[in-house]
mmCIF file of C-alpha atoms in Angstrom:
data_model
loop_
_atom_site.group_PDB
_atom_site.id
_atom_site.type_symbol
_atom_site.label_atom_id
_atom_site.label_comp_id
_atom_site.label_asym_id
_atom_site.label_seq_id
_atom_site.Cartn_x
_atom_site.Cartn_y
_atom_site.Cartn_z
ATOM 1 C CA MET A 275 -24.201 -15.174 119.079
ATOM 2 C CA MET A 276 -24.315 -13.303 122.377
ATOM 3 C CA ILE A 277 -25.336 -15.179 125.515
ATOM 4 C CA GLU A 278 -28.523 -13.128 125.826
ATOM 5 C CA ASP A 279 -29.516 -14.041 122.251
ATOM 6 C CA GLU A 280 -28.911 -17.730 122.877
ATOM 7 C CA ILE A 281 -31.064 -17.587 126.013
ATOM 8 C CA ASN A 282 -33.805 -15.787 124.092
ATOM 9 C CA SER A 283 -33.691 -18.465 121.392
ATOM 10 C CA ILE A 284 -34.151 -21.249 123.941
ATOM 11 C CA LEU A 285 -36.861 -19.395 125.826
ATOM 12 C CA ASP A 286 -38.687 -18.739 122.577
ATOM 13 C CA ARG A 287 -38.873 -22.513 122.034
ATOM 14 C CA VAL A 288 -40.013 -22.956 125.629
ATOM 15 C CA THR A 289 -42.952 -20.558 125.181
ATOM 16 C CA ARG A 290 -44.003 -22.564 122.105
ATOM 17 C CA HIS A 291 -43.627 -25.852 124.060
ATOM 18 C CA GLN A 292 -41.027 -27.028 121.525
ATOM 19 C CA HIS A 293 -38.067 -27.264 123.896
ATOM 20 C CA THR A 294 -36.090 -30.395 124.722
ATOM 21 C CA GLU A 295 -34.289 -31.515 127.830
ATOM 22 C CA ALA A 296 -31.036 -30.555 126.077
ATOM 23 C CA ASP A 297 -32.361 -26.983 125.837
ATOM 24 C CA ILE A 298 -32.865 -26.880 129.589
ATOM 25 C CA VAL A 299 -29.364 -28.228 130.220
ATOM 26 C CA SER A 300 -27.943 -25.606 127.834
ATOM 27 C CA LEU A 301 -29.989 -22.918 129.530
ATOM 28 C CA ARG A 302 -28.477 -23.830 132.867
ATOM 29 C CA GLN A 303 -24.948 -23.436 131.483
ATOM 30 C CA LEU A 304 -25.778 -20.162 129.749
ATOM 31 C CA LEU A 305 -27.259 -18.738 132.922
ATOM 32 C CA ASN A 306 -24.161 -19.845 134.760
ATOM 33 C CA ASP A 307 -22.078 -17.747 132.364
ATOM 34 C CA LEU A 308 -24.553 -14.887 132.567
ATOM 35 C CA ALA A 309 -24.517 -14.916 136.343
ATOM 36 C CA GLN A 310 -20.749 -14.610 136.313
ATOM 37 C CA LEU A 311 -21.102 -11.524 134.117
ATOM 38 C CA GLY A 312 -23.575 -10.262 136.665
ATOM 39 C CA LYS A 313 -20.838 -9.955 139.286
ATOM 40 C CA ASN A 314 -21.525 -13.383 140.739
ATOM 41 C CA ILE A 315 -24.840 -12.293 142.233
ATOM 42 C CA VAL A 316 -26.043 -15.817 141.547
ATOM 43 C CA ASN A 317 -23.601 -18.694 141.511
ATOM 44 C CA ILE A 318 -24.440 -21.877 139.649
ATOM 45 C CA GLY A 319 -22.032 -24.719 140.026
ATOM 46 C CA GLN A 320 -21.958 -28.500 139.766
ATOM 47 C CA VAL A 321 -21.456 -30.445 142.946
ATOM 48 C CA HIS A 322 -20.816 -34.084 143.615
ATOM 49 C CA GLY A 323 -23.247 -36.977 143.273
ATOM 50 C CA GLY A 324 -25.322 -35.654 140.368
ATOM 51 C CA GLU A 325 -26.526 -32.663 142.361
ATOM 52 C CA PHE A 326 -26.161 -29.035 141.456
ATOM 53 C CA GLN A 327 -25.971 -25.896 143.517
ATOM 54 C CA ILE A 328 -27.314 -22.380 143.110
ATOM 55 C CA GLY A 329 -25.951 -20.003 145.704
ATOM 56 C CA ASP A 330 -26.315 -21.769 149.036
ATOM 57 C CA ARG A 331 -29.059 -24.126 147.812
ATOM 58 C CA THR A 332 -28.389 -27.673 146.696
ATOM 59 C CA TYR A 333 -30.784 -29.454 144.338
ATOM 60 C CA TYR A 334 -30.878 -33.235 144.106
ATOM 61 C CA GLY A 335 -31.352 -34.732 140.668
ATOM 62 C CA THR A 336 -30.584 -32.769 137.525
ATOM 63 C CA ASP A 337 -33.618 -33.669 135.468
ATOM 64 C CA ALA A 338 -35.191 -30.981 133.329
ATOM 65 C CA GLU A 339 -38.023 -30.245 135.766
ATOM 66 C CA THR A 340 -35.593 -29.697 138.649
ATOM 67 C CA ILE A 341 -33.446 -27.380 136.566
ATOM 68 C CA LYS A 342 -36.469 -25.414 135.349
ATOM 69 C CA ALA A 343 -37.690 -24.978 138.921
ATOM 70 C CA ALA A 344 -34.288 -23.663 139.981
ATOM 71 C CA VAL A 345 -34.035 -21.361 136.967
ATOM 72 C CA ARG A 346 -37.467 -19.984 137.799
ATOM 73 C CA GLU A 347 -36.195 -18.907 141.211
ATOM 74 C CA ILE A 348 -33.022 -17.207 140.045
ATOM 75 C CA LEU A 349 -33.851 -15.750 136.625
ATOM 76 C CA PRO A 350 -35.544 -12.534 137.816
ATOM 77 C CA GLU A 351 -32.531 -11.738 139.996
ATOM 78 C CA ILE A 352 -30.117 -12.376 137.129
ATOM 79 C CA ILE A 353 -32.143 -10.184 134.790
ATOM 80 C CA ASN A 354 -32.189 -7.343 137.304
ATOM 81 C CA SER A 355 -28.491 -7.705 138.026
ATOM 82 C CA ILE A 356 -27.394 -7.127 134.419
ATOM 83 C CA GLY A 357 -30.159 -4.755 133.345
ATOM 84 C CA ILE A 358 -31.868 -6.901 130.719
ATOM 85 C CA GLU A 359 -35.310 -5.525 129.957
ATOM 86 C CA LYS A 360 -38.174 -7.978 130.425
ATOM 87 C CA SER A 361 -41.515 -7.083 128.864
ATOM 88 C CA PHE A 362 -44.567 -8.344 127.021
ATOM 89 C CA PRO A 363 -46.125 -7.091 123.798
ATOM 90 C CA GLN A 364 -48.621 -4.395 124.736
ATOM 91 C CA ASN A 365 -51.897 -4.938 122.893
ATOM 92 C CA PRO A 366 -55.129 -4.656 124.893
ATOM 93 C CA GLN A 367 -57.054 -6.336 122.077
ATOM 94 C CA ARG A 368 -54.674 -9.292 121.838
ATOM 95 C CA ASP A 369 -56.307 -12.542 120.824
ATOM 96 C CA TYR A 370 -55.321 -15.436 123.082
ATOM 97 C CA LYS A 371 -54.587 -17.466 119.968
ATOM 98 C CA SER A 372 -51.932 -15.066 118.680
ATOM 99 C CA ASN A 373 -48.280 -15.907 119.120
ATOM 100 C CA LEU A 374 -45.574 -13.635 120.412
ATOM 101 C CA SER A 375 -44.029 -11.583 117.619
ATOM 102 C CA SER A 376 -40.598 -12.706 116.473
ATOM 103 C CA GLN A 377 -39.150 -9.301 117.334
ATOM 104 C CA ALA A 378 -40.544 -9.400 120.854
ATOM 105 C CA SER A 379 -39.518 -12.979 121.471
ATOM 106 C CA SER A 380 -35.979 -12.520 120.179
ATOM 107 C CA GLN A 381 -35.145 -9.080 121.553
ATOM 108 C CA ASN A 382 -37.023 -8.080 124.653
ATOM 109 C CA VAL A 383 -39.028 -11.009 125.960
ATOM 110 C CA LEU A 384 -37.439 -13.333 128.504
ATOM 111 C CA LEU A 385 -39.982 -16.002 129.277
ATOM 112 C CA ILE A 386 -39.755 -19.518 130.586
ATOM 113 C CA ASN A 387 -42.328 -22.070 131.585
ATOM 114 C CA ASN A 388 -42.938 -21.699 135.335
ATOM 115 C CA LEU A 389 -41.635 -18.132 135.580
ATOM 116 C CA LYS A 390 -43.558 -15.967 138.042
ATOM 117 C CA THR A 391 -45.071 -14.120 135.079
ATOM 118 C CA GLN A 392 -48.247 -14.719 133.143
ATOM 119 C CA LEU A 393 -47.649 -16.458 129.838
ATOM 120 C CA PRO A 394 -50.207 -16.160 127.032
ATOM 121 C CA PRO A 395 -51.509 -19.706 126.589
ATOM 122 C CA THR A 396 -51.632 -21.450 123.251
ATOM 123 C CA THR A 397 -55.170 -22.718 122.810
ATOM 124 C CA LYS A 398 -56.594 -25.694 120.982
ATOM 125 C CA THR A 399 -60.167 -26.515 120.023
ATOM 126 C CA PHE A 400 -62.270 -29.350 121.389
ATOM 127 C CA GLU A 401 -65.696 -30.587 120.407
ATOM 128 C CA PHE A 402 -68.469 -31.503 122.802
ATOM 129 C CA ALA A 403 -72.170 -32.250 122.877
ATOM 130 C CA VAL A 404 -74.691 -29.879 124.447
ATOM 131 C CA LEU A 405 -78.026 -31.163 125.693
ATOM 132 C CA THR A 406 -81.062 -28.952 126.259
ATOM 133 C CA ILE A 407 -84.596 -29.720 127.419
ATOM 134 C CA ASP A 408 -87.589 -27.898 125.966
ATOM 135 C CA ALA A 409 -90.850 -26.999 127.730
ATOM 136 C CA GLN A 410 -92.304 -30.411 126.865
ATOM 137 C CA GLY A 411 -89.338 -32.235 128.397
ATOM 138 C CA ARG A 412 -87.894 -33.281 125.045
ATOM 139 C CA GLU A 413 -84.118 -33.491 124.834
ATOM 140 C CA LYS A 414 -82.117 -31.950 122.018
ATOM 141 C CA ARG A 415 -78.415 -32.534 121.408
ATOM 142 C CA THR A 416 -76.169 -30.233 119.410
ATOM 143 C CA SER A 417 -72.451 -30.239 118.696
ATOM 144 C CA LYS A 418 -70.309 -27.295 119.795
ATOM 145 C CA GLN A 419 -66.665 -26.263 119.853
ATOM 146 C CA ALA A 420 -64.640 -24.296 122.388
ATOM 147 C CA GLU A 421 -61.058 -23.195 122.918
ATOM 148 C CA TYR A 422 -58.948 -24.421 125.788
ATOM 149 C CA PHE A 423 -55.424 -25.079 126.963
ATOM 150 C CA ILE A 424 -54.039 -27.697 129.300
ATOM 151 C CA GLU A 425 -51.931 -26.600 132.256
ATOM 152 C CA THR A 426 -49.534 -29.507 132.764
ATOM 153 C CA LEU A 427 -49.008 -30.315 136.425
ATOM 154 C CA SER A 428 -47.032 -33.581 136.768
ATOM 155 C CA ASN A 429 -47.243 -37.338 136.323
ATOM 156 C CA GLY A 430 -49.444 -36.895 133.273
ATOM 157 C CA ILE A 431 -51.999 -34.852 135.200
ATOM 158 C CA GLY A 432 -53.255 -31.702 133.516
ATOM 159 C CA LEU A 433 -55.750 -28.945 134.213
ATOM 160 C CA GLU A 434 -58.111 -28.162 131.323
ATOM 161 C CA MET A 435 -58.844 -24.448 131.128
ATOM 162 C CA VAL A 436 -61.661 -23.334 128.822
ATOM 163 C CA TYR A 437 -61.766 -19.922 127.179
ATOM 164 C CA ILE A 438 -64.844 -17.858 128.099
ATOM 165 C CA PRO A 439 -65.366 -14.939 125.687
ATOM 166 C CA SER A 440 -66.236 -11.484 126.911
ATOM 167 C CA GLY A 441 -69.854 -10.385 126.903
ATOM 168 C CA LYS A 442 -72.690 -9.041 128.999
ATOM 169 C CA PHE A 443 -75.561 -10.852 130.669
ATOM 170 C CA THR A 444 -78.432 -10.371 133.060
ATOM 171 C CA MET A 445 -77.347 -11.588 136.479
ATOM 172 C CA GLY A 446 -79.854 -12.805 139.032
ATOM 173 C CA ALA A 447 -83.411 -14.113 138.842
ATOM 174 C CA SER A 448 -86.748 -12.520 138.092
ATOM 175 C CA ARG A 449 -89.655 -12.762 140.514
ATOM 176 C CA GLU A 450 -91.342 -15.070 138.025
ATOM 177 C CA GLU A 451 -88.596 -17.686 138.268
ATOM 178 C CA GLU A 452 -89.838 -20.581 140.361
ATOM 179 C CA SER A 453 -88.046 -21.000 143.729
ATOM 180 C CA SER A 454 -86.097 -17.750 143.262
ATOM 181 C CA GLN A 455 -85.073 -15.785 146.339
ATOM 182 C CA GLU A 456 -84.790 -12.093 147.218
ATOM 183 C CA ASP A 457 -80.993 -12.322 147.496
ATOM 184 C CA GLU A 458 -80.964 -13.038 143.732
ATOM 185 C CA ARG A 459 -82.372 -9.592 142.994
ATOM 186 C CA PRO A 460 -82.417 -6.996 141.623
ATOM 187 C CA GLN A 461 -81.523 -8.414 138.249
ATOM 188 C CA HIS A 462 -78.790 -6.315 136.684
ATOM 189 C CA ILE A 463 -76.596 -6.179 133.588
ATOM 190 C CA VAL A 464 -72.961 -7.200 134.091
ATOM 191 C CA ASN A 465 -70.155 -6.767 131.568
ATOM 192 C CA ILE A 466 -67.647 -9.615 131.696
ATOM 193 C CA LYS A 467 -64.101 -9.599 130.366
ATOM 194 C CA SER A 468 -62.802 -12.791 128.785
ATOM 195 C CA PHE A 469 -61.167 -15.364 131.033
ATOM 196 C CA PHE A 470 -60.306 -19.044 131.302
ATOM 197 C CA ILE A 471 -62.043 -21.323 133.786
ATOM 198 C CA GLY A 472 -61.599 -24.977 134.699
ATOM 199 C CA ARG A 473 -63.605 -27.291 132.500
ATOM 200 C CA TYR A 474 -64.367 -29.304 135.632
ATOM 201 C CA PRO A 475 -64.111 -28.759 139.374
ATOM 202 C CA ILE A 476 -60.628 -29.464 140.721
ATOM 203 C CA THR A 477 -60.133 -33.217 141.072
ATOM 204 C CA GLN A 478 -58.465 -35.105 143.887
ATOM 205 C CA ALA A 479 -55.554 -36.036 141.600
ATOM 206 C CA GLN A 480 -54.976 -32.372 140.691
ATOM 207 C CA TRP A 481 -55.291 -31.338 144.309
ATOM 208 C CA ARG A 482 -52.714 -33.911 145.405
ATOM 209 C CA VAL A 483 -50.115 -32.556 142.972
ATOM 210 C CA VAL A 484 -50.533 -28.969 144.133
ATOM 211 C CA ALA A 485 -50.709 -29.972 147.806
ATOM 212 C CA ASN A 486 -47.157 -31.293 147.418
ATOM 213 C CA ILE A 487 -45.862 -27.924 146.205
ATOM 214 C CA PRO A 488 -44.149 -26.008 149.043
ATOM 215 C CA GLN A 489 -46.515 -24.182 151.365
ATOM 216 C CA MET A 490 -47.241 -20.487 150.919
ATOM 217 C CA ASN A 491 -49.575 -19.560 153.792
ATOM 218 C CA HIS A 492 -51.665 -22.598 154.682
ATOM 219 C CA TYR A 493 -51.021 -26.315 154.989
ATOM 220 C CA LEU A 494 -52.918 -28.448 152.474
ATOM 221 C CA GLU A 495 -53.906 -31.972 153.398
ATOM 222 C CA PRO A 496 -53.055 -34.147 150.340
ATOM 223 C CA GLU A 497 -56.130 -36.364 150.848
ATOM 224 C CA PRO A 498 -58.867 -34.216 152.402
ATOM 225 C CA SER A 499 -61.907 -35.657 150.612
ATOM 226 C CA TYR A 500 -64.613 -37.730 152.259
ATOM 227 C CA PHE A 501 -65.321 -39.622 149.026
ATOM 228 C CA LYS A 502 -62.131 -41.065 147.509
ATOM 229 C CA GLY A 503 -61.175 -41.216 143.826
ATOM 230 C CA ASP A 504 -58.632 -39.499 141.590
ATOM 231 C CA ASN A 505 -61.294 -38.206 139.180
ATOM 232 C CA LEU A 506 -63.807 -37.299 141.835
ATOM 233 C CA PRO A 507 -63.922 -33.603 142.732
ATOM 234 C CA VAL A 508 -61.881 -32.648 145.743
ATOM 235 C CA GLU A 509 -64.108 -31.688 148.677
ATOM 236 C CA ARG A 510 -63.752 -30.902 152.345
ATOM 237 C CA VAL A 511 -61.636 -27.887 151.363
ATOM 238 C CA SER A 512 -62.241 -24.498 152.923
ATOM 239 C CA TRP A 513 -62.171 -21.171 151.093
ATOM 240 C CA TYR A 514 -58.707 -20.570 152.566
ATOM 241 C CA HIS A 515 -57.566 -23.974 151.304
ATOM 242 C CA ALA A 516 -58.831 -23.073 147.829
ATOM 243 C CA GLN A 517 -56.954 -19.766 147.984
ATOM 244 C CA GLU A 518 -53.770 -21.563 149.006
ATOM 245 C CA PHE A 519 -54.211 -23.939 146.073
ATOM 246 C CA CYS A 520 -54.469 -20.973 143.702
ATOM 247 C CA GLN A 521 -51.373 -19.332 145.173
ATOM 248 C CA ARG A 522 -49.274 -22.464 144.842
ATOM 249 C CA LEU A 523 -50.537 -23.142 141.335
ATOM 250 C CA SER A 524 -49.756 -19.555 140.338
ATOM 251 C CA HIS A 525 -46.251 -19.752 141.761
ATOM 252 C CA GLU A 526 -45.579 -23.037 139.992
ATOM 253 C CA THR A 527 -46.993 -22.168 136.562
ATOM 254 C CA GLY A 528 -46.370 -18.444 136.218
ATOM 255 C CA ARG A 529 -50.038 -17.720 135.557
ATOM 256 C CA LYS A 530 -52.171 -15.908 138.089
ATOM 257 C CA TYR A 531 -54.810 -18.436 139.076
ATOM 258 C CA ARG A 532 -57.650 -17.476 141.384
ATOM 259 C CA LEU A 533 -61.203 -18.311 142.331
ATOM 260 C CA PRO A 534 -63.922 -17.007 140.007
ATOM 261 C CA THR A 535 -65.889 -13.960 141.029
ATOM 262 C CA GLU A 536 -69.566 -14.602 141.614
ATOM 263 C CA ALA A 537 -70.451 -12.754 138.405
ATOM 264 C CA GLU A 538 -67.904 -14.741 136.373
ATOM 265 C CA TRP A 539 -69.252 -17.962 137.813
ATOM 266 C CA GLU A 540 -72.872 -17.212 136.883
ATOM 267 C CA TYR A 541 -71.880 -15.971 133.412
ATOM 268 C CA ALA A 542 -69.885 -19.169 132.833
ATOM 269 C CA CYS A 543 -72.719 -21.317 134.169
ATOM 270 C CA ARG A 544 -75.473 -19.704 132.104
ATOM 271 C CA ALA A 545 -73.381 -19.817 128.932
ATOM 272 C CA ARG A 546 -75.687 -17.363 127.144
ATOM 273 C CA THR A 547 -78.897 -18.872 128.483
ATOM 274 C CA SER A 548 -81.519 -17.151 130.631
ATOM 275 C CA THR A 549 -83.416 -20.196 131.891
ATOM 276 C CA PRO A 550 -83.078 -21.442 135.501
ATOM 277 C CA PHE A 551 -80.571 -24.067 134.305
ATOM 278 C CA HIS A 552 -78.330 -24.047 131.273
ATOM 279 C CA PHE A 553 -80.194 -27.198 130.204
ATOM 280 C CA GLY A 554 -83.496 -25.318 130.217
ATOM 281 C CA LYS A 555 -86.271 -24.818 132.762
ATOM 282 C CA THR A 556 -85.528 -28.000 134.684
ATOM 283 C CA ILE A 557 -82.991 -30.770 135.240
ATOM 284 C CA THR A 558 -83.101 -34.494 135.889
ATOM 285 C CA THR A 559 -80.752 -36.827 137.708
ATOM 286 C CA ASN A 560 -79.697 -38.138 134.304
ATOM 287 C CA LEU A 561 -78.169 -34.713 133.677
ATOM 288 C CA VAL A 562 -77.024 -33.563 137.122
ATOM 289 C CA ASN A 563 -75.832 -35.154 140.358
ATOM 290 C CA TYR A 564 -78.202 -33.632 142.909
ATOM 291 C CA CYS A 565 -80.737 -34.732 145.526
ATOM 292 C CA ALA A 566 -84.004 -35.115 143.634
ATOM 293 C CA GLN A 567 -87.101 -34.559 145.764
ATOM 294 C CA SER A 568 -89.851 -35.798 143.477
ATOM 295 C CA ASN A 569 -92.039 -38.806 142.884
ATOM 296 C CA ASN A 570 -90.339 -39.634 139.610
ATOM 297 C CA ILE A 571 -89.259 -43.273 139.875
ATOM 298 C CA ASN A 572 -86.459 -42.605 137.384
ATOM 299 C CA ASP A 573 -84.748 -40.100 139.675
ATOM 300 C CA ILE A 574 -81.570 -41.258 141.396
ATOM 301 C CA TYR A 575 -80.179 -39.895 144.646
ATOM 302 C CA ARG A 576 -76.539 -40.962 144.488
ATOM 303 C CA GLN A 577 -75.653 -39.719 147.977
ATOM 304 C CA GLN A 578 -72.073 -38.983 146.957
ATOM 305 C CA THR A 579 -69.936 -37.275 144.343
ATOM 306 C CA THR A 580 -69.456 -38.663 140.852
ATOM 307 C CA GLU A 581 -66.474 -38.372 138.521
ATOM 308 C CA VAL A 582 -66.120 -34.965 136.917
ATOM 309 C CA GLY A 583 -67.405 -34.766 133.356
ATOM 310 C CA SER A 584 -69.965 -37.535 133.846
ATOM 311 C CA PHE A 585 -72.785 -35.300 132.602
ATOM 312 C CA PRO A 586 -73.318 -33.100 129.500
ATOM 313 C CA ALA A 587 -71.599 -29.725 129.155
ATOM 314 C CA ASN A 588 -73.103 -26.278 128.699
ATOM 315 C CA ASN A 589 -72.663 -24.052 125.627
ATOM 316 C CA PHE A 590 -69.197 -22.985 126.808
ATOM 317 C CA GLY A 591 -68.042 -26.599 127.204
ATOM 318 C CA LEU A 592 -68.115 -26.574 131.028
ATOM 319 C CA CYS A 593 -69.318 -29.594 132.969
ATOM 320 C CA ASP A 594 -70.820 -29.977 136.443
ATOM 321 C CA MET A 595 -71.858 -26.351 136.896
ATOM 322 C CA HIS A 596 -75.129 -27.620 138.395
ATOM 323 C CA GLY A 597 -74.866 -30.029 141.323
ATOM 324 C CA LEU A 598 -71.907 -32.291 142.204
ATOM 325 C CA VAL A 599 -70.156 -29.873 144.605
ATOM 326 C CA TRP A 600 -70.766 -26.319 145.754
ATOM 327 C CA GLU A 601 -68.014 -24.086 144.353
ATOM 328 C CA TRP A 602 -66.232 -21.313 146.225
ATOM 329 C CA CYS A 603 -66.162 -17.803 144.720
ATOM 330 C CA GLU A 604 -64.028 -14.803 145.674
ATOM 331 C CA ASP A 605 -66.908 -12.671 146.951
ATOM 332 C CA TYR A 606 -68.112 -11.807 150.426
ATOM 333 C CA GLU A 607 -71.686 -12.625 151.311
ATOM 334 C CA HIS A 608 -74.214 -9.878 150.454
ATOM 335 C CA GLU A 609 -77.920 -10.048 151.196
ATOM 336 C CA ASP A 610 -78.923 -8.828 147.712
ATOM 337 C CA TYR A 611 -77.513 -7.241 144.545
ATOM 338 C CA ILE A 612 -78.040 -3.601 145.452
ATOM 339 C CA ASP A 613 -74.820 -1.735 144.524
ATOM 340 C CA ALA A 614 -73.252 -4.931 143.114
ATOM 341 C CA PRO A 615 -70.347 -4.396 140.670
ATOM 342 C CA SER A 616 -71.373 -4.219 137.029
ATOM 343 C CA ASP A 617 -67.946 -5.094 135.615
ATOM 344 C CA GLY A 618 -67.706 -8.701 136.791
ATOM 345 C CA SER A 619 -65.173 -7.944 139.519
ATOM 346 C CA GLY A 620 -65.228 -9.586 142.930
ATOM 347 C CA TRP A 621 -67.524 -7.975 145.493
ATOM 348 C CA ILE A 622 -65.271 -7.887 148.515
ATOM 349 C CA ASN A 623 -66.440 -4.777 150.336
ATOM 350 C CA ASP A 624 -69.500 -3.639 152.291
ATOM 351 C CA GLY A 625 -70.519 -7.249 152.860
ATOM 352 C CA ASN A 626 -70.269 -9.931 155.489
ATOM 353 C CA GLU A 627 -66.592 -10.846 155.359
ATOM 354 C CA GLU A 628 -67.185 -13.718 157.764
ATOM 355 C CA TYR A 629 -68.832 -15.660 154.915
ATOM 356 C CA ARG A 630 -67.915 -16.331 151.283
ATOM 357 C CA ILE A 631 -70.168 -17.056 148.321
ATOM 358 C CA LEU A 632 -70.840 -20.621 147.150
ATOM 359 C CA ARG A 633 -72.490 -21.466 143.830
ATOM 360 C CA GLY A 634 -73.955 -24.375 141.903
ATOM 361 C CA GLY A 635 -75.464 -26.723 144.474
ATOM 362 C CA SER A 636 -74.131 -30.191 145.251
ATOM 363 C CA TRP A 637 -74.890 -33.909 145.223
ATOM 364 C CA ASP A 638 -76.870 -33.299 148.428
ATOM 365 C CA SER A 639 -78.778 -30.198 147.251
ATOM 366 C CA SER A 640 -82.359 -29.899 146.116
ATOM 367 C CA LEU A 641 -83.200 -28.813 142.573
ATOM 368 C CA ASN A 642 -83.879 -25.160 143.449
ATOM 369 C CA LEU A 643 -80.395 -24.728 144.971
ATOM 370 C CA CYS A 644 -78.774 -25.905 141.732
ATOM 371 C CA ARG A 645 -80.244 -23.077 139.617
ATOM 372 C CA SER A 646 -77.880 -20.747 137.755
ATOM 373 C CA ALA A 647 -78.979 -17.776 139.895
ATOM 374 C CA SER A 648 -79.066 -19.556 143.259
ATOM 375 C CA ARG A 649 -76.741 -18.111 145.899
ATOM 376 C CA PHE A 650 -75.389 -19.681 149.054
ATOM 377 C CA SER A 651 -72.553 -18.861 151.436
ATOM 378 C CA GLY A 652 -70.253 -20.582 153.871
ATOM 379 C CA ASN A 653 -67.727 -19.971 156.605
ATOM 380 C CA PRO A 654 -64.385 -19.659 154.748
ATOM 381 C CA SER A 655 -62.610 -21.684 157.438
ATOM 382 C CA VAL A 656 -64.950 -24.672 157.459
ATOM 383 C CA PRO A 657 -64.464 -27.552 154.976
ATOM 384 C CA LYS A 658 -67.472 -29.699 154.064
ATOM 385 C CA LYS A 659 -67.934 -32.816 151.952
ATOM 386 C CA GLU A 660 -70.375 -30.937 149.731
ATOM 387 C CA VAL A 661 -67.932 -28.148 148.849
ATOM 388 C CA GLY A 662 -65.179 -27.936 146.218
ATOM 389 C CA PHE A 663 -64.080 -25.338 143.660
ATOM 390 C CA ARG A 664 -62.728 -24.623 140.204
ATOM 391 C CA VAL A 665 -60.118 -22.041 139.191
ATOM 392 C CA VAL A 666 -59.898 -19.072 136.829
ATOM 393 C CA PHE A 667 -57.031 -17.563 134.885
ATOM 394 C CA SER A 668 -57.239 -14.141 133.279
ATOM 395 C CA GLU A 669 -54.813 -11.463 132.117
ATOM 396 C CA THR A 670 -56.086 -8.945 134.679
#
């Protein structure tokens, strides 16, 4: 078997998450041989003390993760040096659940976990309960299913990414919606392409892992949050911090992670509902962590964040879309929806670039600010203890 075929065989197992540490060790040796064929453009050689060297870089510890990280850095250069074609199957209607064809994976697809290339995720199904409230305040629970994949970070920490199917919806609020504002109008139809979004806001444990990945453009404080707890949402992160997180995560995983656009966020929040909240026309503090301003003795003002996933999900399986923390979006601030994009893309022109959109309300927000259509904005440089974010992954 030729070296290229052996590498393809190993990488095929990697894309299916069926590889072993022995595969990674073999891959290192094969790439060493391949690099030599490539006129020594990349040199891989063992050095003393259990270290190994690639070019002029020395890596300490030859565990599988270290080797994979090194391979990720050198593989594109090796491929270019010997003229191996690297491509993906071209099918615009591809289902996320489909696997790579055997022909593609054995002949012209060179993929590895953590390459700087988007890998089609393998999804699984999870079940969850959805709670809605009718006009009389009666609760109804139903069982739903959704697709997702887990992006493994490290130390047993993963990022659950839920599949959001394509569709169209009416964005914004009507004049009849109680507490609605003029910046939520005019209502307009938006067509959304499918994407994956975090099941929960980014947690402090997830943030800490990514904050320890080498810096791209901005320094990330490993423990920025005012309220401390691994499963609490990270807060006191600016829009630029959130962007840096996405860049590091993308570099590490090979998938292009980013903040949701404002349209994607509202579509994901509504989850095919048209009421002010995905629960119905109202919410209670039993369903959402927010600052209740009513005379209801059963309402609780928690005055801080709560663990992600503490409250029921919406029809897409997403938790904490109302309350908990405000969530950064890609978009610039705009005073209304006149000339807003109708394709779900980020609105990053003709607006106030000194401010970025925030959605969802927080633990310190009143009920009206937690509505699906409610819009807010913030200085992208200023972190606050009410503000966090969740991430999106899509093919485009």
